[in-house]
Amino acid sequence: MKFFILSIFPDMFQSPFSEGVIKRAREKELVEIELIDIRDFTLTKHRQVDDYPYGGGCGMILKPEPIYLAMDFVKEKVKDIWTIILTPKGEIFHQEIAKNLAKKENIALICGRYEGFDERIRYLADMELSIGRYILSGGEIAAMVIVDAVTRLVPDVIENPKSLEEETFCNGDWIEYPQYTRPYEFRGMKVPDILLSGNHKKIREWRMKMAKRRKDEKYI
Ligand code: ADE
């Protein structure tokens, strides 16, 4: 699978994409990430990516030409691509969307900036995604979130697929139970004895009960 990320701040991605699961997925060539600097596709001497809004108003708007030219460049490389723009008011990203995206071969993520982008940029997109109802200073962090969540679902990226199975949804709800590792006792807090019992059926029942309790308590 290949991600193309269109941004005016491609350097923002260097560290998050060079650590942990994403780093290993790239090394194993299971996932490829190409960072595309929108500024490289500007046509003006000053490499201007934004401009004043028609009709007045505050702030600057991302211009359509550099983003269209960058997408032309991407589409010359791959014929089939799923294009996503990141905006605060897009569809809220969640695990089911991540699962569907993990089946795509090529994904382009267009990161917005400033006060918004020219409406015509929307016509490039198959999908508009948000990572939550708050305003970030741009789509870059949202793109990182999406790349991370999708990459770990690409086959063979996570070596122990059991850990993916455990992250189950039940009736649309996240199931997560308390987990412990050594030491058995830490600052007076002990591991529940059931987990040391070796009785797998009882352990599973306890985990389900605790997961349900967590959900009811709205911890998650
Ligand atoms: N760009 C700015 N805020 C955003 C958000 N919450 N999600 C996705 N893209 C954004």
CSV table of C-alpha atoms and ligand atoms in Angstrom, one decimal:
chain,number,residue,atom,x,y,z
A,1,MET,CA,0.0,0.0,0.0
A,2,LYS,CA,1.2,3.5,-0.7
A,3,PHE,CA,0.3,6.8,0.9
A,4,PHE,CA,0.9,10.1,-0.9
A,5,ILE,CA,0.8,13.0,1.6
A,6,LEU,CA,0.3,16.5,0.1
A,7,SER,CA,1.4,19.2,2.6
A,8,ILE,CA,3.1,22.5,2.8
A,9,PHE,CA,5.0,21.2,5.8
A,10,PRO,CA,6.3,17.7,4.8
A,11,ASP,CA,9.1,17.9,7.4
A,12,MET,CA,6.5,17.5,10.1
A,13,PHE,CA,6.1,13.9,9.2
A,14,GLN,CA,9.8,12.9,9.5
A,15,SER,CA,9.9,11.8,13.1
A,16,PRO,CA,6.4,10.1,13.4
A,17,PHE,CA,7.0,8.1,10.3
A,18,SER,CA,10.6,7.0,11.4
A,19,GLU,CA,9.6,5.2,14.6
A,20,GLY,CA,7.9,2.1,15.7
A,21,VAL,CA,5.3,0.3,13.7
A,22,ILE,CA,5.4,2.7,10.7
A,23,LYS,CA,9.2,2.6,10.5
A,24,ARG,CA,9.1,-1.3,10.5
A,25,ALA,CA,6.3,-1.4,7.9
A,26,ARG,CA,8.3,0.9,5.6
A,27,GLU,CA,11.5,-1.1,6.1
A,28,LYS,CA,9.6,-4.3,5.2
A,29,GLU,CA,8.2,-2.5,2.2
A,30,LEU,CA,4.6,-3.3,3.3
A,31,VAL,CA,3.8,0.4,3.3
A,32,GLU,CA,5.4,3.2,1.3
A,33,ILE,CA,4.9,6.9,2.1
A,34,GLU,CA,5.7,9.6,-0.3
A,35,LEU,CA,5.7,13.1,1.1
A,36,ILE,CA,4.8,15.7,-1.5
A,37,ASP,CA,5.6,19.4,-0.9
A,38,ILE,CA,2.7,21.4,-2.3
A,39,ARG,CA,5.0,24.3,-2.6
A,40,ASP,CA,7.0,22.4,-5.3
A,41,PHE,CA,4.0,22.8,-7.5
A,42,THR,CA,3.5,26.5,-7.3
A,43,LEU,CA,3.7,28.6,-10.4
A,44,THR,CA,4.7,31.9,-8.9
A,45,LYS,CA,8.1,33.3,-8.2
A,46,HIS,CA,7.4,33.4,-4.5
A,47,ARG,CA,6.1,29.9,-4.4
A,48,GLN,CA,2.8,31.2,-3.0
A,49,VAL,CA,0.4,28.5,-1.8
A,50,ASP,CA,-2.3,30.7,-0.4
A,51,ASP,CA,-4.2,33.9,-1.3
A,52,TYR,CA,-6.9,36.2,0.0
A,53,PRO,CA,-10.5,35.1,-0.2
A,54,TYR,CA,-12.8,36.4,-2.9
A,55,GLY,CA,-15.6,38.5,-1.3
A,56,GLY,CA,-13.3,39.5,1.6
A,57,GLY,CA,-13.0,37.9,5.0
A,58,CYS,CA,-10.2,37.1,7.3
A,59,GLY,CA,-7.4,34.7,6.7
A,60,MET,CA,-5.8,33.1,3.7
A,61,ILE,CA,-7.1,30.3,1.6
A,62,LEU,CA,-5.0,27.5,0.0
A,63,LYS,CA,-4.9,28.0,-3.8
A,64,PRO,CA,-6.2,25.3,-6.0
A,65,GLU,CA,-3.5,25.2,-8.7
A,66,PRO,CA,-0.6,23.8,-6.7
A,67,ILE,CA,-2.8,21.0,-5.2
A,68,TYR,CA,-4.2,20.1,-8.6
A,69,LEU,CA,-0.8,20.0,-10.1
A,70,ALA,CA,0.5,17.9,-7.2
A,71,MET,CA,-2.4,15.5,-7.7
A,72,ASP,CA,-1.7,15.3,-11.5
A,73,PHE,CA,1.9,14.3,-10.5
A,74,VAL,CA,0.6,11.6,-8.2
A,75,LYS,CA,-1.9,10.3,-10.8
A,76,GLU,CA,0.8,9.9,-13.3
A,77,LYS,CA,2.5,7.5,-10.9
A,78,VAL,CA,-0.5,5.4,-10.0
A,79,LYS,CA,-3.7,5.0,-11.9
A,80,ASP,CA,-6.0,4.1,-9.1
A,81,ILE,CA,-6.0,6.3,-6.0
A,82,TRP,CA,-8.3,7.0,-3.2
A,83,THR,CA,-8.1,10.7,-2.3
A,84,ILE,CA,-8.9,12.1,1.1
A,85,ILE,CA,-8.9,15.7,2.3
A,86,LEU,CA,-8.5,16.4,6.0
A,87,THR,CA,-10.8,19.1,7.4
A,88,PRO,CA,-12.3,19.7,10.8
A,89,LYS,CA,-15.8,19.2,9.5
A,90,GLY,CA,-15.3,16.0,7.5
A,91,GLU,CA,-16.7,12.6,8.5
A,92,ILE,CA,-15.2,11.6,11.9
A,93,PHE,CA,-12.5,9.0,11.4
A,94,HIS,CA,-13.0,5.7,13.2
A,95,GLN,CA,-11.8,2.1,13.2
A,96,GLU,CA,-14.2,0.8,10.5
A,97,ILE,CA,-13.0,3.5,8.1
A,98,ALA,CA,-9.4,2.5,9.0
A,99,LYS,CA,-10.2,-1.1,8.1
A,100,ASN,CA,-11.7,-0.1,4.8
A,101,LEU,CA,-8.7,2.2,4.0
A,102,ALA,CA,-6.3,-0.7,4.8
A,103,LYS,CA,-7.7,-2.5,1.7
A,104,LYS,CA,-6.8,0.3,-0.7
A,105,GLU,CA,-3.7,0.1,-2.8
A,106,ASN,CA,-3.0,3.9,-3.0
A,107,ILE,CA,-4.2,6.7,-0.8
A,108,ALA,CA,-3.6,10.4,-1.2
A,109,LEU,CA,-4.0,12.6,1.9
A,110,ILE,CA,-4.4,16.3,1.2
A,111,CYS,CA,-3.6,18.4,4.3
A,112,GLY,CA,-5.4,21.7,4.5
A,113,ARG,CA,-3.8,24.8,6.2
A,114,TYR,CA,-4.6,28.3,7.1
A,115,GLU,CA,-8.2,29.3,7.3
A,116,GLY,CA,-9.3,26.8,4.7
A,117,PHE,CA,-8.9,25.9,1.1
A,118,ASP,CA,-10.4,26.9,-2.2
A,119,GLU,CA,-13.7,25.0,-2.6
A,120,ARG,CA,-12.6,23.5,-5.9
A,121,ILE,CA,-10.0,21.4,-4.0
A,122,ARG,CA,-12.9,19.4,-2.6
A,123,TYR,CA,-13.7,18.1,-6.1
A,124,LEU,CA,-10.4,16.1,-6.0
A,125,ALA,CA,-11.5,14.1,-3.0
A,126,ASP,CA,-13.3,10.8,-2.7
A,127,MET,CA,-13.7,11.4,1.0
A,128,GLU,CA,-13.4,14.2,3.6
A,129,LEU,CA,-12.2,13.1,7.0
A,130,SER,CA,-11.8,14.8,10.4
A,131,ILE,CA,-10.1,13.3,13.5
A,132,GLY,CA,-12.5,15.2,15.8
A,133,ARG,CA,-14.5,18.3,16.2
A,134,TYR,CA,-11.8,20.7,17.0
A,135,ILE,CA,-9.7,22.9,14.8
A,136,LEU,CA,-6.1,22.0,14.3
A,137,SER,CA,-3.7,24.4,12.6
A,138,GLY,CA,-3.7,22.0,9.6
A,139,GLY,CA,-4.4,18.5,8.4
A,140,GLU,CA,-0.9,17.2,9.0
A,141,ILE,CA,-1.5,15.7,12.5
A,142,ALA,CA,-4.8,14.2,11.2
A,143,ALA,CA,-2.9,12.6,8.3
A,144,MET,CA,-0.4,11.1,10.8
A,145,VAL,CA,-3.3,9.7,12.9
A,146,ILE,CA,-4.8,8.1,9.8
A,147,VAL,CA,-1.6,6.7,8.4
A,148,ASP,CA,-0.8,5.2,11.8
A,149,ALA,CA,-4.3,3.6,12.3
A,150,VAL,CA,-4.4,2.2,8.8
A,151,THR,CA,-0.8,1.0,8.6
A,152,ARG,CA,-1.1,-1.3,11.6
A,153,LEU,CA,-4.1,-3.0,9.8
A,154,VAL,CA,-2.1,-3.7,6.6
A,155,PRO,CA,-1.5,-7.5,6.5
A,156,ASP,CA,1.8,-8.6,8.1
A,157,VAL,CA,2.6,-5.2,9.6
A,158,ILE,CA,1.7,-6.4,13.1
A,159,GLU,CA,3.5,-9.6,13.6
A,160,ASN,CA,1.1,-11.0,16.1
A,161,PRO,CA,-2.3,-10.7,14.5
A,162,LYS,CA,-3.8,-12.0,17.7
A,163,SER,CA,-3.3,-8.5,19.2
A,164,LEU,CA,-5.4,-7.1,16.4
A,165,GLU,CA,-8.1,-9.7,17.1
A,166,GLU,CA,-8.2,-8.7,20.7
A,167,GLU,CA,-9.0,-5.2,19.7
A,168,THR,CA,-12.5,-6.2,19.0
A,169,PHE,CA,-15.6,-4.1,18.6
A,170,CYS,CA,-18.8,-5.6,19.9
A,171,ASN,CA,-22.0,-4.0,18.7
A,172,GLY,CA,-20.0,-1.0,17.6
A,173,ASP,CA,-18.4,-0.6,21.0
A,174,TRP,CA,-14.7,-0.9,21.9
A,175,ILE,CA,-13.9,-3.8,24.1
A,176,GLU,CA,-10.9,-3.3,26.4
A,177,TYR,CA,-10.2,-5.0,29.7
A,178,PRO,CA,-7.6,-4.2,32.3
A,179,GLN,CA,-4.2,-5.8,31.7
A,180,TYR,CA,-1.2,-6.4,34.0
A,181,THR,CA,2.4,-7.4,33.7
A,182,ARG,CA,5.1,-8.0,36.2
A,183,PRO,CA,5.6,-7.2,39.1
A,184,TYR,CA,2.8,-9.0,40.8
A,185,GLU,CA,2.6,-6.3,43.4
A,186,PHE,CA,3.5,-2.7,42.8
A,187,ARG,CA,3.2,0.0,45.4
A,188,GLY,CA,0.6,-2.1,47.2
A,189,MET,CA,-1.5,-2.8,44.1
A,190,LYS,CA,-1.8,-6.5,43.3
A,191,VAL,CA,-2.6,-8.3,40.0
A,192,PRO,CA,-6.1,-9.9,40.3
A,193,ASP,CA,-5.6,-13.5,41.3
A,194,ILE,CA,-7.9,-14.8,38.6
A,195,LEU,CA,-5.2,-13.9,36.0
A,196,LEU,CA,-2.8,-16.2,37.7
A,197,SER,CA,-5.3,-19.1,37.9
A,198,GLY,CA,-4.6,-20.6,34.6
A,199,ASN,CA,-8.3,-21.1,34.0
A,200,HIS,CA,-8.7,-19.6,30.5
A,201,LYS,CA,-12.5,-19.8,30.5
A,202,LYS,CA,-12.8,-17.9,33.8
A,203,ILE,CA,-10.2,-15.4,32.7
A,204,ARG,CA,-12.1,-14.7,29.5
A,205,GLU,CA,-15.4,-14.2,31.5
A,206,TRP,CA,-13.6,-11.9,34.0
A,207,ARG,CA,-12.2,-9.9,31.1
A,208,MET,CA,-15.6,-9.5,29.4
A,209,LYS,CA,-17.2,-8.5,32.7
A,210,MET,CA,-14.4,-5.9,33.4
A,211,ALA,CA,-14.7,-4.5,29.8
A,212,LYS,CA,-18.4,-4.1,30.2
A,213,ARG,CA,-18.0,-2.3,33.5
A,214,ARG,CA,-15.5,0.0,31.9
A,215,LYS,CA,-17.8,0.8,29.2
A,216,ASP,CA,-20.7,1.5,31.6
A,217,GLU,CA,-18.4,3.7,33.7
A,218,LYS,CA,-17.6,5.6,30.4
A,219,TYR,CA,-13.9,5.3,31.1
A,220,ILE,CA,-13.5,4.7,27.4
B,1,ADE,N1,-7.7,20.2,9.9
B,1,ADE,C1,-7.9,21.1,10.9
B,1,ADE,N2,-8.5,20.5,11.9
B,1,ADE,C2,-8.8,19.2,11.6
B,1,ADE,C3,-9.3,18.1,12.2
B,1,ADE,N3,-9.9,18.2,13.4
B,1,ADE,N4,-9.4,16.9,11.5
B,1,ADE,C4,-8.8,16.8,10.3
B,1,ADE,N5,-8.3,17.8,9.7
B,1,ADE,C5,-8.2,19.0,10.3
